[in-house]
Amino acid sequence: MAVREILTVPNPILKEVSKPVDKVDEELRSLMDDMLDSMYAADGIGLAAIQVGVPKRVIVMDLDWGRGERNPRYFVNPVLSDPSDNKLPYEEGCLSVPTYYDEVERPDRVRIDYLDYDGKPKTEIAEGMFAVCIQHEMDHLEGVLFIDHLSRLKRQRAVQKVKKLARLRDQDDAA
Ligand code: NI
């Protein structure tokens, strides 16, 4: 297991559409292990493979992280359907847009079909924060970030903030 670098905006790789996984094998599980480590190291609750530069339809998540528990979830080739009409406004953040948070509205309930860590097909109904998080991560697989749901002005502000942060970090590293 290893912590990998998480790409941040405006890295163009984040705009790529991820490809379906052919087989859930040891190599893919190793990627999922690394993704989980990287997510925990960055204090996140969800991560898509493209955020570590791998364009595969893979998501890891742990909604209990931060509550002192570990309850990792793995989603391979996830497909969402049956979104509720009811929308939930939620203050979202993203490890690829560090330190920027803003409200996005999404359906508060959605069905997910996916393969788990062992490659077994699963179906779940996600509600509340789980529904928000899986839709946010699914967007990553299509090259969409949560800031793409905001106004152009807000999006530009978010990217500028992250660029500034990256510059400061580079200066620190050089010092
Ligand atoms: Ni994200």
mmCIF file of C-alpha atoms and ligand atoms in Angstrom:
data_model
loop_
_atom_site.group_PDB
_atom_site.id
_atom_site.type_symbol
_atom_site.label_atom_id
_atom_site.label_comp_id
_atom_site.label_asym_id
_atom_site.label_seq_id
_atom_site.Cartn_x
_atom_site.Cartn_y
_atom_site.Cartn_z
ATOM 1 C CA MET A 1 0.000 0.000 0.000
ATOM 2 C CA ALA A 2 1.247 3.456 -0.807
ATOM 3 C CA VAL A 3 0.136 7.040 -0.692
ATOM 4 C CA ARG A 4 -0.061 8.501 -4.195
ATOM 5 C CA GLU A 5 -0.088 12.141 -5.205
ATOM 6 C CA ILE A 6 -3.596 13.571 -5.624
ATOM 7 C CA LEU A 7 -3.938 15.788 -8.701
ATOM 8 C CA THR A 8 -5.459 19.231 -8.244
ATOM 9 C CA VAL A 9 -7.144 21.742 -10.555
ATOM 10 C CA PRO A 10 -6.406 22.914 -13.195
ATOM 11 C CA ASN A 11 -4.627 19.636 -14.088
ATOM 12 C CA PRO A 12 -6.206 18.571 -17.436
ATOM 13 C CA ILE A 13 -6.101 14.859 -16.487
ATOM 14 C CA LEU A 14 -9.016 15.545 -14.120
ATOM 15 C CA LYS A 15 -11.136 16.308 -17.220
ATOM 16 C CA GLU A 16 -10.596 12.855 -18.730
ATOM 17 C CA VAL A 17 -13.452 10.372 -18.962
ATOM 18 C CA SER A 18 -12.481 7.143 -17.142
ATOM 19 C CA LYS A 19 -12.721 3.743 -18.823
ATOM 20 C CA PRO A 20 -14.564 0.656 -17.536
ATOM 21 C CA VAL A 21 -12.523 -1.966 -15.689
ATOM 22 C CA ASP A 22 -12.254 -5.362 -17.457
ATOM 23 C CA LYS A 23 -11.409 -7.475 -14.439
ATOM 24 C CA VAL A 24 -11.166 -7.033 -10.677
ATOM 25 C CA ASP A 25 -7.760 -8.632 -10.076
ATOM 26 C CA GLU A 26 -4.783 -8.200 -7.707
ATOM 27 C CA GLU A 27 -3.481 -5.252 -9.710
ATOM 28 C CA LEU A 28 -6.804 -3.437 -9.393
ATOM 29 C CA ARG A 29 -7.065 -4.269 -5.677
ATOM 30 C CA SER A 30 -3.568 -2.850 -5.230
ATOM 31 C CA LEU A 31 -4.749 0.377 -6.916
ATOM 32 C CA MET A 32 -7.811 0.474 -4.615
ATOM 33 C CA ASP A 33 -5.558 -0.058 -1.547
ATOM 34 C CA ASP A 34 -3.331 2.819 -2.656
ATOM 35 C CA MET A 35 -6.359 5.022 -3.323
ATOM 36 C CA LEU A 36 -7.723 4.361 0.150
ATOM 37 C CA ASP A 37 -4.330 5.143 1.746
ATOM 38 C CA SER A 38 -4.068 8.340 -0.278
ATOM 39 C CA MET A 39 -7.613 9.368 0.669
ATOM 40 C CA TYR A 40 -7.023 8.752 4.389
ATOM 41 C CA ALA A 41 -3.664 10.573 4.264
ATOM 42 C CA ALA A 42 -5.426 13.601 2.775
ATOM 43 C CA ASP A 43 -8.341 13.409 5.254
ATOM 44 C CA GLY A 44 -10.930 12.807 2.540
ATOM 45 C CA ILE A 45 -14.093 10.675 2.496
ATOM 46 C CA GLY A 46 -14.104 9.760 -1.198
ATOM 47 C CA LEU A 47 -11.641 9.421 -4.063
ATOM 48 C CA ALA A 48 -11.890 8.485 -7.743
ATOM 49 C CA ALA A 49 -8.983 6.779 -9.541
ATOM 50 C CA ILE A 50 -8.581 9.685 -11.970
ATOM 51 C CA GLN A 51 -7.603 11.857 -8.976
ATOM 52 C CA VAL A 52 -4.403 9.805 -8.698
ATOM 53 C CA GLY A 53 -4.021 9.946 -12.495
ATOM 54 C CA VAL A 54 -5.546 6.554 -13.350
ATOM 55 C CA PRO A 55 -8.479 6.815 -15.827
ATOM 56 C CA LYS A 56 -10.388 3.746 -14.568
ATOM 57 C CA ARG A 57 -13.959 3.604 -13.285
ATOM 58 C CA VAL A 58 -13.006 3.000 -9.657
ATOM 59 C CA ILE A 59 -14.103 4.857 -6.511
ATOM 60 C CA VAL A 60 -13.150 4.392 -2.853
ATOM 61 C CA MET A 61 -15.105 5.906 0.013
ATOM 62 C CA ASP A 62 -15.274 5.934 3.803
ATOM 63 C CA LEU A 63 -18.071 8.006 5.264
ATOM 64 C CA ASP A 64 -17.079 7.061 8.830
ATOM 65 C CA TRP A 65 -13.556 8.437 8.454
ATOM 66 C CA GLY A 66 -13.189 11.362 10.820
ATOM 67 C CA ARG A 67 -15.366 9.611 13.393
ATOM 68 C CA GLY A 68 -12.417 7.450 14.386
ATOM 69 C CA GLU A 69 -13.734 4.388 12.576
ATOM 70 C CA ARG A 70 -12.745 2.769 9.323
ATOM 71 C CA ASN A 71 -15.452 1.449 7.069
ATOM 72 C CA PRO A 72 -13.989 1.462 3.549
ATOM 73 C CA ARG A 73 -16.199 0.953 0.495
ATOM 74 C CA TYR A 74 -15.044 0.154 -3.033
ATOM 75 C CA PHE A 75 -17.020 0.742 -6.225
ATOM 76 C CA VAL A 76 -15.834 -0.668 -9.553
ATOM 77 C CA ASN A 77 -17.737 0.253 -12.760
ATOM 78 C CA PRO A 78 -20.509 1.945 -10.754
ATOM 79 C CA VAL A 79 -23.747 2.867 -12.517
ATOM 80 C CA LEU A 80 -26.290 5.243 -10.973
ATOM 81 C CA SER A 81 -30.020 5.130 -11.695
ATOM 82 C CA ASP A 82 -33.448 6.062 -10.284
ATOM 83 C CA PRO A 83 -32.437 9.464 -8.866
ATOM 84 C CA SER A 84 -35.051 10.942 -6.521
ATOM 85 C CA ASP A 85 -36.898 14.134 -7.462
ATOM 86 C CA ASN A 86 -36.056 15.490 -4.039
ATOM 87 C CA LYS A 87 -32.844 17.554 -4.046
ATOM 88 C CA LEU A 88 -30.448 17.887 -1.144
ATOM 89 C CA PRO A 89 -28.243 20.991 -0.879
ATOM 90 C CA TYR A 90 -24.869 20.029 0.565
ATOM 91 C CA GLU A 91 -21.618 21.895 1.189
ATOM 92 C CA GLU A 92 -19.127 19.932 -0.887
ATOM 93 C CA GLY A 93 -15.368 19.834 -0.989
ATOM 94 C CA CYS A 94 -12.899 17.826 -3.068
ATOM 95 C CA LEU A 95 -9.312 16.664 -2.575
ATOM 96 C CA SER A 96 -8.617 17.963 -6.100
ATOM 97 C CA VAL A 97 -9.940 21.414 -5.122
ATOM 98 C CA PRO A 98 -8.361 21.702 -1.646
ATOM 99 C CA THR A 99 -9.602 24.346 0.811
ATOM 100 C CA TYR A 100 -12.585 25.341 -1.376
ATOM 101 C CA TYR A 101 -16.118 24.437 -0.291
ATOM 102 C CA ASP A 102 -19.454 25.347 -1.803
ATOM 103 C CA GLU A 103 -23.037 24.206 -1.918
ATOM 104 C CA VAL A 104 -24.254 21.866 -4.648
ATOM 105 C CA GLU A 105 -27.771 20.409 -4.979
ATOM 106 C CA ARG A 106 -28.151 16.777 -5.967
ATOM 107 C CA PRO A 107 -30.884 14.118 -5.742
ATOM 108 C CA ASP A 108 -30.979 12.855 -2.139
ATOM 109 C CA ARG A 109 -31.489 9.230 -3.141
ATOM 110 C CA VAL A 110 -30.016 7.134 -5.946
ATOM 111 C CA ARG A 111 -29.531 3.477 -6.862
ATOM 112 C CA ILE A 112 -25.971 2.166 -7.425
ATOM 113 C CA ASP A 113 -24.990 -0.992 -9.272
ATOM 114 C CA TYR A 114 -21.301 -1.862 -9.047
ATOM 115 C CA LEU A 115 -18.647 -4.519 -8.496
ATOM 116 C CA ASP A 116 -17.113 -4.703 -5.027
ATOM 117 C CA TYR A 117 -13.490 -5.287 -3.901
ATOM 118 C CA ASP A 118 -13.811 -8.967 -4.807
ATOM 119 C CA GLY A 119 -15.488 -8.291 -8.150
ATOM 120 C CA LYS A 120 -18.940 -9.352 -6.940
ATOM 121 C CA PRO A 121 -21.953 -7.454 -8.372
ATOM 122 C CA LYS A 122 -23.791 -5.371 -5.771
ATOM 123 C CA THR A 123 -26.813 -3.076 -5.689
ATOM 124 C CA GLU A 124 -27.432 -0.425 -3.053
ATOM 125 C CA ILE A 125 -29.770 2.471 -2.481
ATOM 126 C CA ALA A 126 -27.742 5.486 -1.367
ATOM 127 C CA GLU A 127 -29.406 8.211 0.666
ATOM 128 C CA GLY A 128 -28.328 11.478 2.265
ATOM 129 C CA MET A 129 -24.578 12.045 2.500
ATOM 130 C CA PHE A 130 -23.860 8.669 0.865
ATOM 131 C CA ALA A 131 -25.980 9.730 -2.128
ATOM 132 C CA VAL A 132 -24.183 13.091 -2.324
ATOM 133 C CA CYS A 133 -20.747 11.494 -2.108
ATOM 134 C CA ILE A 134 -21.346 8.767 -4.710
ATOM 135 C CA GLN A 135 -22.743 11.333 -7.180
ATOM 136 C CA HIS A 136 -19.736 13.614 -6.578
ATOM 137 C CA GLU A 137 -17.343 10.700 -7.217
ATOM 138 C CA MET A 138 -19.326 9.497 -10.270
ATOM 139 C CA ASP A 139 -18.881 12.968 -11.737
ATOM 140 C CA HIS A 140 -15.088 12.487 -11.503
ATOM 141 C CA LEU A 141 -15.404 9.408 -13.755
ATOM 142 C CA GLU A 142 -16.949 11.703 -16.394
ATOM 143 C CA GLY A 143 -14.271 14.373 -15.948
ATOM 144 C CA VAL A 144 -16.628 16.645 -14.009
ATOM 145 C CA LEU A 145 -15.717 18.413 -10.755
ATOM 146 C CA PHE A 146 -18.150 19.769 -8.168
ATOM 147 C CA ILE A 147 -17.047 23.302 -9.073
ATOM 148 C CA ASP A 148 -18.368 22.642 -12.600
ATOM 149 C CA HIS A 149 -21.855 22.789 -11.025
ATOM 150 C CA LEU A 150 -21.166 26.352 -9.805
ATOM 151 C CA SER A 151 -21.168 29.680 -11.621
ATOM 152 C CA ARG A 152 -18.181 30.498 -13.819
ATOM 153 C CA LEU A 153 -17.103 33.198 -11.364
ATOM 154 C CA LYS A 154 -17.100 30.823 -8.401
ATOM 155 C CA ARG A 155 -15.281 28.189 -10.449
ATOM 156 C CA GLN A 156 -12.547 30.655 -11.420
ATOM 157 C CA ARG A 157 -12.230 31.770 -7.800
ATOM 158 C CA ALA A 158 -11.822 28.156 -6.660
ATOM 159 C CA VAL A 159 -9.132 27.406 -9.268
ATOM 160 C CA GLN A 160 -7.239 30.610 -8.402
ATOM 161 C CA LYS A 161 -7.313 29.665 -4.719
ATOM 162 C CA VAL A 162 -5.889 26.208 -5.423
ATOM 163 C CA LYS A 163 -3.204 27.597 -7.765
ATOM 164 C CA LYS A 164 -2.126 30.064 -5.101
ATOM 165 C CA LEU A 165 -1.982 27.278 -2.546
ATOM 166 C CA ALA A 166 0.168 25.164 -4.899
ATOM 167 C CA ARG A 167 2.550 28.110 -5.455
ATOM 168 C CA LEU A 168 2.971 28.602 -1.703
ATOM 169 C CA ARG A 169 3.586 24.880 -1.242
ATOM 170 C CA ASP A 170 6.244 24.877 -4.008
ATOM 171 C CA GLN A 171 7.990 27.828 -2.343
ATOM 172 C CA ASP A 172 7.989 25.917 0.942
ATOM 173 C CA ASP A 173 9.468 22.872 -0.747
ATOM 174 C CA ALA A 174 12.190 24.983 -2.353
ATOM 175 C CA ALA A 175 13.114 26.703 0.922
HETATM 176 NI NI NI B 1 -13.862 15.147 -5.551
#
